[in-house]
mmCIF file of N, CA, C and O in Angstrom:
data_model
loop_
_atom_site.group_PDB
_atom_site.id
_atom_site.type_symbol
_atom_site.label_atom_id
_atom_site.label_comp_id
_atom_site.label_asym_id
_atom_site.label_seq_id
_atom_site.Cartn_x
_atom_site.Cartn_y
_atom_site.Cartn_z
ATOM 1 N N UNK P 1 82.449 93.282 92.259
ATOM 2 C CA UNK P 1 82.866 94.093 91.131
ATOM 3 C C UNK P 1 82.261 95.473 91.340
ATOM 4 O O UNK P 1 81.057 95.725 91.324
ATOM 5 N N UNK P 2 83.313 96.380 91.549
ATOM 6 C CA UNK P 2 82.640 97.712 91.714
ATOM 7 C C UNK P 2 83.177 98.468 90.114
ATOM 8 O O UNK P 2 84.330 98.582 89.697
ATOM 9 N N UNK P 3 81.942 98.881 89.491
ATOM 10 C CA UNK P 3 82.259 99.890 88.276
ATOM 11 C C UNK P 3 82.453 101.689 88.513
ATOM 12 O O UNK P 3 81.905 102.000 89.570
ATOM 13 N N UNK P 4 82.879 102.513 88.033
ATOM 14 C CA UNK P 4 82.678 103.644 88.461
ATOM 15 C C UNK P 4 82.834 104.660 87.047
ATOM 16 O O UNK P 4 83.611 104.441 86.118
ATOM 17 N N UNK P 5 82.125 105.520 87.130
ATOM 18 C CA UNK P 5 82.522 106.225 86.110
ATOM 19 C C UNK P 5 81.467 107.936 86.425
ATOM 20 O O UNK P 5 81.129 108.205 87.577
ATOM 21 N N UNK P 6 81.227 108.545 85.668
ATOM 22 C CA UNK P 6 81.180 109.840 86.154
ATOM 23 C C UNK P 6 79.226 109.688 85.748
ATOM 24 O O UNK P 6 78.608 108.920 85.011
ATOM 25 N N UNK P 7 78.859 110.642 86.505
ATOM 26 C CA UNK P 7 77.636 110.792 87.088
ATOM 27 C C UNK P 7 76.332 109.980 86.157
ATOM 28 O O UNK P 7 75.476 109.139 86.434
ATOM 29 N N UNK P 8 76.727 110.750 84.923
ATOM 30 C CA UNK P 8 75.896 110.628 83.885
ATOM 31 C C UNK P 8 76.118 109.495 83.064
ATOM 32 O O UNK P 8 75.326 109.337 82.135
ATOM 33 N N UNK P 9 77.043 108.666 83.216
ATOM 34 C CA UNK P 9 77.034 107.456 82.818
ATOM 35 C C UNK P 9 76.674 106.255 83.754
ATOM 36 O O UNK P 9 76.396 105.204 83.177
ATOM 37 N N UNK P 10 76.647 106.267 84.894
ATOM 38 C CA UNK P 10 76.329 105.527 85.645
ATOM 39 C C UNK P 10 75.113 104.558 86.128
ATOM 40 O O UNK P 10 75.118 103.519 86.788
ATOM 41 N N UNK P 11 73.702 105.586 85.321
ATOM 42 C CA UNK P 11 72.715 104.705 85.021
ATOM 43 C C UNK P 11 73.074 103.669 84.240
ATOM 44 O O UNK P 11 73.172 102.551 84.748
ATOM 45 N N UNK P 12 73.312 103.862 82.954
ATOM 46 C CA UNK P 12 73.661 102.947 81.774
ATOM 47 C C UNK P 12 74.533 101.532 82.775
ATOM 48 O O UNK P 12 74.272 100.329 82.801
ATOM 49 N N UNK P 13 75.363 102.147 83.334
ATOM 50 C CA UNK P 13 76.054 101.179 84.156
ATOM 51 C C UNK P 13 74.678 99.891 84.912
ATOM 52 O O UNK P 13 74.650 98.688 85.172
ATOM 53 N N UNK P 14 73.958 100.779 84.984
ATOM 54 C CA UNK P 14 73.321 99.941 86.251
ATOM 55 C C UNK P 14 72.032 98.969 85.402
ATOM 56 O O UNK P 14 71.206 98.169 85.840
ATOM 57 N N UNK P 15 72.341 99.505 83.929
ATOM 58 C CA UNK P 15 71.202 98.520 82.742
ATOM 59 C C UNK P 15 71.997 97.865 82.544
ATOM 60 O O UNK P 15 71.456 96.761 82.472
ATOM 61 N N UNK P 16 73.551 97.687 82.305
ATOM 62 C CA UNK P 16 74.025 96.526 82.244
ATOM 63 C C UNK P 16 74.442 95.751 83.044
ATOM 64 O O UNK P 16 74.944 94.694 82.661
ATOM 65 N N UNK P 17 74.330 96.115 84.576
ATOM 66 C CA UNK P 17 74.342 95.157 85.814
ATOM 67 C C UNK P 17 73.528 94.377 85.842
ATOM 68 O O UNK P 17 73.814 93.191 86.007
ATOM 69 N N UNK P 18 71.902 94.922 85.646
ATOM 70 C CA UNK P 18 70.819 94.453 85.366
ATOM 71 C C UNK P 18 70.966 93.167 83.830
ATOM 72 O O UNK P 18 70.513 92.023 83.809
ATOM 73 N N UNK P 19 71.484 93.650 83.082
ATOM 74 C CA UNK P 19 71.407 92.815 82.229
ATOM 75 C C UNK P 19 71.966 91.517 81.868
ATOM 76 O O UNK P 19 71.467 90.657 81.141
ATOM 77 N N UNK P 20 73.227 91.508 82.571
ATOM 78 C CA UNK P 20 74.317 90.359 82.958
ATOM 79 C C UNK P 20 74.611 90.294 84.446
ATOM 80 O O UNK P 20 75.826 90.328 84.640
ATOM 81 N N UNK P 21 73.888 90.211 85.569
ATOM 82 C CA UNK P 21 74.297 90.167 86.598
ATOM 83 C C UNK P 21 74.261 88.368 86.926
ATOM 84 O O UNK P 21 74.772 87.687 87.815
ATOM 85 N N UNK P 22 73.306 88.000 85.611
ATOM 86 C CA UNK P 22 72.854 85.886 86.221
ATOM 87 C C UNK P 22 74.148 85.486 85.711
ATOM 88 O O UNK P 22 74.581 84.360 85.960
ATOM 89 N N UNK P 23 75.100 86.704 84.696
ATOM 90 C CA UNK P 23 76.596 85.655 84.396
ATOM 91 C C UNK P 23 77.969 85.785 85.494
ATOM 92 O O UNK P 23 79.161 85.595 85.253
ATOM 93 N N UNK P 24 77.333 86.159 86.696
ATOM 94 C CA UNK P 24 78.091 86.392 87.540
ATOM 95 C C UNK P 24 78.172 85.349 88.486
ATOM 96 O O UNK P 24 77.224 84.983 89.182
ATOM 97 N N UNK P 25 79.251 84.896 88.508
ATOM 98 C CA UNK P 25 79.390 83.236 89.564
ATOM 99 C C UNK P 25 79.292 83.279 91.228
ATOM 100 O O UNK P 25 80.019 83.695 92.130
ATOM 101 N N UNK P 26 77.593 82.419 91.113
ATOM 102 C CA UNK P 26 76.583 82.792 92.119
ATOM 103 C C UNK P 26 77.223 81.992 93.426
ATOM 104 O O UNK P 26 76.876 82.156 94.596
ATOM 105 N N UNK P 27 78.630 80.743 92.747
ATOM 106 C CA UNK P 27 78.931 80.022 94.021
ATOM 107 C C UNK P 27 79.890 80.996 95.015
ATOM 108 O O UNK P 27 79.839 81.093 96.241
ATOM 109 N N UNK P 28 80.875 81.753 93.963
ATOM 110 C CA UNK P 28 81.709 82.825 95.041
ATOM 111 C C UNK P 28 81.023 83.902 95.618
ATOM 112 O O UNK P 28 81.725 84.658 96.290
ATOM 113 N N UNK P 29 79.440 84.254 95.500
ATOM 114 C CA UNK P 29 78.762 85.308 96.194
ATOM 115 C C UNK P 29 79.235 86.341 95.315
ATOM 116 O O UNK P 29 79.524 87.264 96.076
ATOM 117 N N UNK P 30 79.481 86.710 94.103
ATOM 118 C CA UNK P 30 79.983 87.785 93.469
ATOM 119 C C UNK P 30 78.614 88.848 93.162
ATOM 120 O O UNK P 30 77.536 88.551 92.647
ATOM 121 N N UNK P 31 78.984 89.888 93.566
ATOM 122 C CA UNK P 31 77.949 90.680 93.406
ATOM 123 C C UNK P 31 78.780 92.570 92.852
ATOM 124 O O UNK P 31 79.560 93.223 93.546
ATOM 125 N N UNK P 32 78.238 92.958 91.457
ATOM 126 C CA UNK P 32 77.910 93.811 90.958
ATOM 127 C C UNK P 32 77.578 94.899 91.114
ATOM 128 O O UNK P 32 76.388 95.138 90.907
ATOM 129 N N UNK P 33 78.535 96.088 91.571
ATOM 130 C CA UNK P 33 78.077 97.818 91.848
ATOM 131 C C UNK P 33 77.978 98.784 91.067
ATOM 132 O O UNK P 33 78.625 98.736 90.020
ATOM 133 N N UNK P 34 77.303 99.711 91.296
ATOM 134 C CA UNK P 34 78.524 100.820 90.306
ATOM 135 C C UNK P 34 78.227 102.144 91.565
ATOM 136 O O UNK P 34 77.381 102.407 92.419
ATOM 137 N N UNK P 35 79.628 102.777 90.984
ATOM 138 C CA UNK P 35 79.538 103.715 92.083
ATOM 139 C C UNK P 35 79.925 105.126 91.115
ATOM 140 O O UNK P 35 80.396 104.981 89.987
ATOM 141 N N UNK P 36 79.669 106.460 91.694
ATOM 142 C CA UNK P 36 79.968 107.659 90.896
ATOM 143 C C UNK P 36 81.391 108.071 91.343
ATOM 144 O O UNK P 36 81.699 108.268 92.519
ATOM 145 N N UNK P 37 82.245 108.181 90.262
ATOM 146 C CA UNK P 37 83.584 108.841 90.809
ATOM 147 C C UNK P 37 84.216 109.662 89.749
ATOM 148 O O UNK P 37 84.524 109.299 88.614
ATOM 149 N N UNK P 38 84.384 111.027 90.394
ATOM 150 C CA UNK P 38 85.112 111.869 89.114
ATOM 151 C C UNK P 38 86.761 111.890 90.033
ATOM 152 O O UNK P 38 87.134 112.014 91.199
ATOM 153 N N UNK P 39 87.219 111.739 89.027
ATOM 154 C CA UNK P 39 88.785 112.189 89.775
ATOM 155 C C UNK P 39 89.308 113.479 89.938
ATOM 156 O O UNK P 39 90.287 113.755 90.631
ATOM 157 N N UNK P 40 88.717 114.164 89.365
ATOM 158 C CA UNK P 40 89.376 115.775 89.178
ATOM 159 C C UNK P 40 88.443 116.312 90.607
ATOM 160 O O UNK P 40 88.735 117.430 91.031
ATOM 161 N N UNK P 41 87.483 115.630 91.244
ATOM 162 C CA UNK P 41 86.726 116.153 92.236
ATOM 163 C C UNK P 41 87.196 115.033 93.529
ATOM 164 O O UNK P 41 87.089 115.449 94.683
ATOM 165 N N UNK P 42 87.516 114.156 93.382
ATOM 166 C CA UNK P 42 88.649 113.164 94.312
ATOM 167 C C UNK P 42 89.905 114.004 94.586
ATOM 168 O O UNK P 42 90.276 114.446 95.674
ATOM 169 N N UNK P 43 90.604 114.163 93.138
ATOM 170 C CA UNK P 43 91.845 114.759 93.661
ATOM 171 C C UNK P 43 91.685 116.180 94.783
ATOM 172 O O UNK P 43 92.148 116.205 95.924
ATOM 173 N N UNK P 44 90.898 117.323 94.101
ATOM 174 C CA UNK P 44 90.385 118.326 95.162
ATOM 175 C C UNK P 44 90.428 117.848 96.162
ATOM 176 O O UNK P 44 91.521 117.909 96.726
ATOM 177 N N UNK P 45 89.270 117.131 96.894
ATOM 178 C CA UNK P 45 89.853 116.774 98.495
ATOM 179 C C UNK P 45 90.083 116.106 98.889
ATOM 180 O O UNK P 45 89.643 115.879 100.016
ATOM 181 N N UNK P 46 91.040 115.184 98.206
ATOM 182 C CA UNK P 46 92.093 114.484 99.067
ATOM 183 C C UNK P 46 92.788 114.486 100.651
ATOM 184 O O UNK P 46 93.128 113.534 101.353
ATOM 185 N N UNK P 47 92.836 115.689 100.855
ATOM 186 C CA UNK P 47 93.075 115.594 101.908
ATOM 187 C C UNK P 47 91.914 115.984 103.197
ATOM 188 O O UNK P 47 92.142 116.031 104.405
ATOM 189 N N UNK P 48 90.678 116.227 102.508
ATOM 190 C CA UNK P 48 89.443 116.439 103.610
ATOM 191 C C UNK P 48 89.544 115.387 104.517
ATOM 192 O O UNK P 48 90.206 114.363 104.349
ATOM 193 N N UNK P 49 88.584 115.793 105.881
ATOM 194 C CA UNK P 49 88.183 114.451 106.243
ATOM 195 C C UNK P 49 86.699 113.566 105.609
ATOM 196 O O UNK P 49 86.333 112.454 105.990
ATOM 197 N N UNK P 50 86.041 114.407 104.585
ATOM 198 C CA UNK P 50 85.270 113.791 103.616
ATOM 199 C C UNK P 50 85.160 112.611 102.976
ATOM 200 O O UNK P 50 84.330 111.716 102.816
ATOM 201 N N UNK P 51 87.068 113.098 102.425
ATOM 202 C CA UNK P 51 87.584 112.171 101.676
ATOM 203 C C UNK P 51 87.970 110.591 102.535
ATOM 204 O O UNK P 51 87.579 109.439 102.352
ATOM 205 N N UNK P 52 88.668 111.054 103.261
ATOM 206 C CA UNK P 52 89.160 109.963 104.003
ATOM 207 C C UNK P 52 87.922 108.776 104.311
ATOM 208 O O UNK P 52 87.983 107.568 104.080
ATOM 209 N N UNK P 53 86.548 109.732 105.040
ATOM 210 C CA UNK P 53 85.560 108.915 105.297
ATOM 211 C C UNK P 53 84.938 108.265 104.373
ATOM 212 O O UNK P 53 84.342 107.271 104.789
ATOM 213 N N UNK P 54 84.794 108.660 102.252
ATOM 214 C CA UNK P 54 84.667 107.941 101.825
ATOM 215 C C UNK P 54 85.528 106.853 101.292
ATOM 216 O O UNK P 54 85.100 105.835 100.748
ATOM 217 N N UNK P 55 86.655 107.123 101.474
ATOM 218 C CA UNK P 55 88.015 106.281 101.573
ATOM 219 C C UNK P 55 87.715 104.496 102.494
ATOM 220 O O UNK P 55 87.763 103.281 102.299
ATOM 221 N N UNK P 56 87.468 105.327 103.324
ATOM 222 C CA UNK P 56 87.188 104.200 104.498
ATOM 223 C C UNK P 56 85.599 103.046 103.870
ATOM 224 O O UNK P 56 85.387 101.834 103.837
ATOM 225 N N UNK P 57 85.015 103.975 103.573
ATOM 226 C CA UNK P 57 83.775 103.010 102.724
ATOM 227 C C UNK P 57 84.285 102.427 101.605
ATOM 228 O O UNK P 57 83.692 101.403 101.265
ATOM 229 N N UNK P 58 85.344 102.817 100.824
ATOM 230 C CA UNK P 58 85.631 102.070 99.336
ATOM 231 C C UNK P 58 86.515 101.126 99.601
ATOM 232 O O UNK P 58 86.773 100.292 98.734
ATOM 233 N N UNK P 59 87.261 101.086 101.104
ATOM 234 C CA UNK P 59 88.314 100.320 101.707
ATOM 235 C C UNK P 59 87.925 99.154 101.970
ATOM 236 O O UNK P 59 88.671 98.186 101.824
ATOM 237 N N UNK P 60 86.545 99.045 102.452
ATOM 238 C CA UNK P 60 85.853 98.444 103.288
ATOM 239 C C UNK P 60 84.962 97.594 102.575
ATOM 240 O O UNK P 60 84.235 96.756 103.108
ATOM 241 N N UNK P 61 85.053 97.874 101.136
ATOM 242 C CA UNK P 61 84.363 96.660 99.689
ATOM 243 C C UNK P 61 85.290 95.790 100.180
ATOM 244 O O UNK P 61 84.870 94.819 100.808
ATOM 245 N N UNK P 62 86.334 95.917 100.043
ATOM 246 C CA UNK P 62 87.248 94.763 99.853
ATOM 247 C C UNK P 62 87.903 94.499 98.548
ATOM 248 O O UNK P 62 87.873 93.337 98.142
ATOM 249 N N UNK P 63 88.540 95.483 97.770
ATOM 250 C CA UNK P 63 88.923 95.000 96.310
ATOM 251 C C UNK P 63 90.194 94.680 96.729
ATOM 252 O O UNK P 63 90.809 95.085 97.715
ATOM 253 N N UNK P 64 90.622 93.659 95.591
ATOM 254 C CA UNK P 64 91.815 93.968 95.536
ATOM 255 C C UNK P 64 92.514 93.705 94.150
ATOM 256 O O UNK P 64 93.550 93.046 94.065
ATOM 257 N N UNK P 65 91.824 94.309 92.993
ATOM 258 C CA UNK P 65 92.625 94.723 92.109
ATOM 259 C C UNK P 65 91.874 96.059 91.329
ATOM 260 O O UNK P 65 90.823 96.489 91.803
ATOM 261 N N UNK P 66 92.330 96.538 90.400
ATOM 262 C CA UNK P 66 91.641 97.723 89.899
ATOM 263 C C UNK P 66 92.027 97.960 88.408
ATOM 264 O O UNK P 66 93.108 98.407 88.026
ATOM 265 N N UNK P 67 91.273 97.695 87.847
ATOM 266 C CA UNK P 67 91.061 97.572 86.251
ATOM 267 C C UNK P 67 90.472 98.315 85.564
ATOM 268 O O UNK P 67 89.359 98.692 85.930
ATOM 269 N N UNK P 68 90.989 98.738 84.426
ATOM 270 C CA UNK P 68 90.318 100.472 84.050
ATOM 271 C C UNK P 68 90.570 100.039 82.274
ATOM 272 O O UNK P 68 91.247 99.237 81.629
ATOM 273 N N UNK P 69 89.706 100.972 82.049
ATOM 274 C CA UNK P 69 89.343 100.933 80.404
ATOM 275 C C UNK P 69 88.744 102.053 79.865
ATOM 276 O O UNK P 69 87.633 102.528 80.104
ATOM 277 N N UNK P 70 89.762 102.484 78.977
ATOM 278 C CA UNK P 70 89.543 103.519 78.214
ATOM 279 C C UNK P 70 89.487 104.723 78.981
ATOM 280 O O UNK P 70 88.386 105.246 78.807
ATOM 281 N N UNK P 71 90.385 105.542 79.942
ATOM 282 C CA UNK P 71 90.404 105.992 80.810
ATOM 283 C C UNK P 71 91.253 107.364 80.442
ATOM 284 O O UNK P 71 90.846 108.404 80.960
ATOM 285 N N UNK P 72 92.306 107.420 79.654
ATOM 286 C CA UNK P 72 93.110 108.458 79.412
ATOM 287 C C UNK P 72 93.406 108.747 77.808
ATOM 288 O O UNK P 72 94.327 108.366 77.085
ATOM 289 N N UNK P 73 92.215 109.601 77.540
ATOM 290 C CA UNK P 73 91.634 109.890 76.648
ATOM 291 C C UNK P 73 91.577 111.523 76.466
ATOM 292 O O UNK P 73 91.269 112.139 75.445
ATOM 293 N N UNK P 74 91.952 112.033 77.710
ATOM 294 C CA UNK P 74 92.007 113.723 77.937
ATOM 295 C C UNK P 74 93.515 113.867 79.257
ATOM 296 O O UNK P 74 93.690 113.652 80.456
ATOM 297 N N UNK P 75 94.212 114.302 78.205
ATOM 298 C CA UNK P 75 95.533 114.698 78.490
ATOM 299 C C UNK P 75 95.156 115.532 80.159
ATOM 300 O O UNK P 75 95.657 115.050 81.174
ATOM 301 N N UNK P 76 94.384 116.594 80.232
ATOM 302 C CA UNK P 76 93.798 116.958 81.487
ATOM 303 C C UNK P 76 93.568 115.859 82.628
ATOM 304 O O UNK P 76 93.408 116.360 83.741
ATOM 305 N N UNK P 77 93.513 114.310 82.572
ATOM 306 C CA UNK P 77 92.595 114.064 82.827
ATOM 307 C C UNK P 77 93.743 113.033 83.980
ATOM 308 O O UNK P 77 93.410 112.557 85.066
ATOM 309 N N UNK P 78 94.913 112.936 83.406
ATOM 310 C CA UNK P 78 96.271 112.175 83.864
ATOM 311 C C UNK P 78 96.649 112.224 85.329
ATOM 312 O O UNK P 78 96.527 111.370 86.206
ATOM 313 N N UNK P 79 97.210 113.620 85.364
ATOM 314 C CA UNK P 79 96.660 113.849 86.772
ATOM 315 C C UNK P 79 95.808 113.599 87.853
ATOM 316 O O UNK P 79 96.056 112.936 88.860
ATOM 317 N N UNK P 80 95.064 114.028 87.635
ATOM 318 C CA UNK P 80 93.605 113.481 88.609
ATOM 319 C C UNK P 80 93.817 111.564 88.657
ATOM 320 O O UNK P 80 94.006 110.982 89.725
ATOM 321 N N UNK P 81 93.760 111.041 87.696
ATOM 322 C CA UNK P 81 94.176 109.545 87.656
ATOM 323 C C UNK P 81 94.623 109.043 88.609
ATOM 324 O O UNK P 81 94.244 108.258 89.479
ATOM 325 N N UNK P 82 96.141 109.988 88.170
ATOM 326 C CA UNK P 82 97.240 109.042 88.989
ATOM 327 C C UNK P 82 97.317 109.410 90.772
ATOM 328 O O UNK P 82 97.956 108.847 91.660
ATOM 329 N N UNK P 83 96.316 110.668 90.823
ATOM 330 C CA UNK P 83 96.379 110.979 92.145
ATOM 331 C C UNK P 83 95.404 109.852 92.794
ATOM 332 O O UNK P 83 95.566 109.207 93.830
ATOM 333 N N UNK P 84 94.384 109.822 91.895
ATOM 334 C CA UNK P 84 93.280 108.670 92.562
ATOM 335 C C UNK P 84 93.792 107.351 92.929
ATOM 336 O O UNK P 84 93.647 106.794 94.017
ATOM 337 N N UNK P 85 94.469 106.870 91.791
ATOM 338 C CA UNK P 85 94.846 105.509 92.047
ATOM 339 C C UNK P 85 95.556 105.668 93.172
ATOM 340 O O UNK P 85 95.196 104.896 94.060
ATOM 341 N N UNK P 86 96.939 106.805 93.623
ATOM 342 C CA UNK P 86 97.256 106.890 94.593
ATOM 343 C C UNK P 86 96.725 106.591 96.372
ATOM 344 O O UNK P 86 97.060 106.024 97.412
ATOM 345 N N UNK P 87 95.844 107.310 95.853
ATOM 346 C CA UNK P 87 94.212 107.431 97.182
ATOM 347 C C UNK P 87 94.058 105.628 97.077
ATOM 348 O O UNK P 87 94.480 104.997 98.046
ATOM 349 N N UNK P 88 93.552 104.976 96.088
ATOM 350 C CA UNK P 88 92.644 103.935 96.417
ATOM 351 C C UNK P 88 94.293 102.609 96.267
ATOM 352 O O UNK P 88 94.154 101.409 96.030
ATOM 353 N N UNK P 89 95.648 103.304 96.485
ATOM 354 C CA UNK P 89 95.981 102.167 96.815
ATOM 355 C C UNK P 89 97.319 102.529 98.135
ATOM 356 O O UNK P 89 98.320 101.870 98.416
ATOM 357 N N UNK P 90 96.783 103.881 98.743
ATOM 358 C CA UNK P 90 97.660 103.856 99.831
ATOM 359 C C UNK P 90 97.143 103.192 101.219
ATOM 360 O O UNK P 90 96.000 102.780 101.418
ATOM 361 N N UNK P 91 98.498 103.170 102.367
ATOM 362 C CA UNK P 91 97.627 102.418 103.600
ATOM 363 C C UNK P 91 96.647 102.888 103.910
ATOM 364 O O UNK P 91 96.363 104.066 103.692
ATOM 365 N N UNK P 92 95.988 102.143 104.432
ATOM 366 C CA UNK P 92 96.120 100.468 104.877
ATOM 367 C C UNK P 92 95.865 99.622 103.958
ATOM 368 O O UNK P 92 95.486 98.499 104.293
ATOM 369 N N UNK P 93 96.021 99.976 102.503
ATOM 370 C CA UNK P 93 95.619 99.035 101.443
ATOM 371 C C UNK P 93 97.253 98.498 101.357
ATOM 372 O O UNK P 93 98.145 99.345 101.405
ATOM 373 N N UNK P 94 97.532 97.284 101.248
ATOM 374 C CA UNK P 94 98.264 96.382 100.606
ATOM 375 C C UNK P 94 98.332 96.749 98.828
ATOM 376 O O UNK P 94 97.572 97.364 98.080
ATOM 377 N N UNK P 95 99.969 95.851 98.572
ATOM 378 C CA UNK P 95 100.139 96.231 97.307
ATOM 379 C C UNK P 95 98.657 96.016 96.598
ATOM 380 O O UNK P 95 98.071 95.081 97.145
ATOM 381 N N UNK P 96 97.826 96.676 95.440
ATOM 382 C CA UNK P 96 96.687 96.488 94.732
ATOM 383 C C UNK P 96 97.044 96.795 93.075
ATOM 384 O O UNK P 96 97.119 97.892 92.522
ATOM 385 N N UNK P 97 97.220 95.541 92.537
ATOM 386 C CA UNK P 97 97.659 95.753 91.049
ATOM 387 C C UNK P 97 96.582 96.249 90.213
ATOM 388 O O UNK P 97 95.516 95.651 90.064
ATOM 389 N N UNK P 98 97.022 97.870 89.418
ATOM 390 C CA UNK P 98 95.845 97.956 88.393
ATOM 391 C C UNK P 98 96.764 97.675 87.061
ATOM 392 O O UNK P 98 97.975 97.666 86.842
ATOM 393 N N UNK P 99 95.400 97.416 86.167
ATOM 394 C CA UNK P 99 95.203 97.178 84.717
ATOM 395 C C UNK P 99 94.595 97.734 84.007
ATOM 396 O O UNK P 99 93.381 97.851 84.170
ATOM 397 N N UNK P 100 95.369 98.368 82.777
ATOM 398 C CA UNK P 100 94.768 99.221 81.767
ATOM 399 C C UNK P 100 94.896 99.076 80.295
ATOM 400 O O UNK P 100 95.882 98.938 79.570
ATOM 401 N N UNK P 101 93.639 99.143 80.060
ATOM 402 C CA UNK P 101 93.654 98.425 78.661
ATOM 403 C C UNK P 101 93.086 99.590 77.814
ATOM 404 O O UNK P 101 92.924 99.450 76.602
#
C-alpha cells in the first residue's frame, strides 16, 4: 500500500502507518508506505528524464490499482490529476483501474 499526498501531510501519514500497520495481513507480506507527490510538480516534468527515472521506481512497487480520496476539491487541481494518473498508468504499465471516492 503506497499512500501519497503533498509534503506536509505526509508525516501524519506515517503516525497512522505506525498506528495500524499490525491490521495489515502479515500472511500476504503486505507492507505500508507513504510517499510525497504533488501533481502540479509531476505534471511540470513529465517529460524529464527525472521523471521517467522516478517513474521507473514507482513502476517497480508493483501496484496495481490506484485509489484516491478526496482528491478534486480545487478546480486548478484537475489537470495535474488527470495528467498524473496518465504517467502512473502508461507503458509498460498494464490496464491499472483507479477509484475515487
Amino acid at each position: 500500500i503506497i499512500m501519497t499526498d503533498l509534503e506536509q501531510v505526509v508525516s501524519l501519514i506515517h503516525v497512522n502507518i505506525s498506528l495500524n500497520e499490525h491490521l495489515l495481513p502479515q500472511r500476504q507480506n503486505a507492507v505500508a508506505a507513504s510517499w510525497t507527490l504533488c501533481w502540479r510538480v509531476l505534471a511540470d516534468w513529465q517529460d524529464s528524464d527525472l521523471a521517467k527515472q522516478e517513474l521507473e521506481v514507482v513502476y517497480g512497487l508493483g501496484y496495481n490499482n490506484i485509489v484516491m480520496s478526496d482528491v478534486v476539491y480545487d478546480p486548478e487541481l484537475y489537470h495535474p490529476l488527470v495528467d498524473t494518473l496518465r504517467m502512473l498508468t502508461m507503458p509498460p504499465r498494464d490496464t491499472i483501474p483507479a477509484f475515487m471516492a
